[in-house]
């Protein structure tokens, strides 16, 4: 009978794209993993991996074998998880990544309540706008906001709600530069943005009747943090796209106003991504359930008026 540990080792090496990352996840030395996989290939009488100095790739036989190894690993984790649900309360460390503004506005205020309800759970959260590789970086859950979930197609996605962004400006800027009457008029306004390529940036806007417009512009100021940009918008530096959870107070007291009522960016989906439903440890499952219960439908967004 085959050593099932070797099948798990092989699945982890493939999924984590290398022996070093798999070794860190499994707590097994890289040299030992390499030896065990080589011995596995010798017993099977077939090469499973093509090794180069820069990367690993699966052979045809390795691709077929990996599917079975991954299924066995996931079933074993699911079995352990089922027992853990009966025998234990959630415990251990949950490793999370979260975009900066979502952490500051929504997740940060929720986490103390989660930790109070689950005193045996630790949360290690990276607050970053960088897109991480969950398997390679050893992350359990990545929280994201996207208009298109195509980037997360290879992962399991848990929908946590939607968020709307607005194209906003300060009244002082609109008094200075003029309020636009059409999307084409936006070109005369100063802009600020999170990023640009060759000095240009683009926002996709939706308008009445489902019409869409790509607004190409040259921002006078870029910063990779929306809170930093909001200071500039309030000060009248330029118009910007801001998520609803960042500008509700400013819209309510009219420090910010909609630039072109009826036109707005596409809604974003707030979601959690994780590698597999199978084998989720109780702490991770509890964390996902908590976010689902506290975020879906709880935040009421007031649509700004023109």
JSON list of C-alpha atoms in Angstrom, two decimals, residues 83-92 117-121 281-283 286:
[
{"chain": "A", "resi": 83, "resn": "UNK", "atom": "CA", "xyz": [-14.19, 15.41, 14.54]},
{"chain": "A", "resi": 84, "resn": "UNK", "atom": "CA", "xyz": [-12.88, 18.81, 15.63]},
{"chain": "A", "resi": 85, "resn": "UNK", "atom": "CA", "xyz": [-16.36, 20.32, 15.34]},
{"chain": "A", "resi": 86, "resn": "UNK", "atom": "CA", "xyz": [-17.64, 17.74, 17.80]},
{"chain": "A", "resi": 87, "resn": "UNK", "atom": "CA", "xyz": [-14.72, 17.69, 20.21]},
{"chain": "A", "resi": 88, "resn": "UNK", "atom": "CA", "xyz": [-13.36, 21.22, 20.35]},
{"chain": "A", "resi": 89, "resn": "UNK", "atom": "CA", "xyz": [-14.25, 24.88, 20.31]},
{"chain": "A", "resi": 90, "resn": "UNK", "atom": "CA", "xyz": [-12.53, 27.10, 17.71]},
{"chain": "A", "resi": 91, "resn": "UNK", "atom": "CA", "xyz": [-8.88, 27.63, 18.56]},
{"chain": "A", "resi": 92, "resn": "UNK", "atom": "CA", "xyz": [-5.61, 28.45, 16.87]},
{"chain": "A", "resi": 117, "resn": "UNK", "atom": "CA", "xyz": [-16.60, 35.54, 21.36]},
{"chain": "A", "resi": 118, "resn": "UNK", "atom": "CA", "xyz": [-13.69, 33.22, 20.51]},
{"chain": "A", "resi": 119, "resn": "UNK", "atom": "CA", "xyz": [-11.04, 33.67, 23.22]},
{"chain": "A", "resi": 120, "resn": "UNK", "atom": "CA", "xyz": [-8.95, 30.70, 22.03]},
{"chain": "A", "resi": 121, "resn": "UNK", "atom": "CA", "xyz": [-8.54, 32.14, 18.52]},
{"chain": "A", "resi": 281, "resn": "UNK", "atom": "CA", "xyz": [-10.38, 24.31, 10.66]},
{"chain": "A", "resi": 282, "resn": "UNK", "atom": "CA", "xyz": [-13.07, 25.44, 13.13]},
{"chain": "A", "resi": 283, "resn": "UNK", "atom": "CA", "xyz": [-11.35, 28.78, 13.77]},
{"chain": "A", "resi": 286, "resn": "UNK", "atom": "CA", "xyz": [-16.04, 30.51, 12.64]}
]
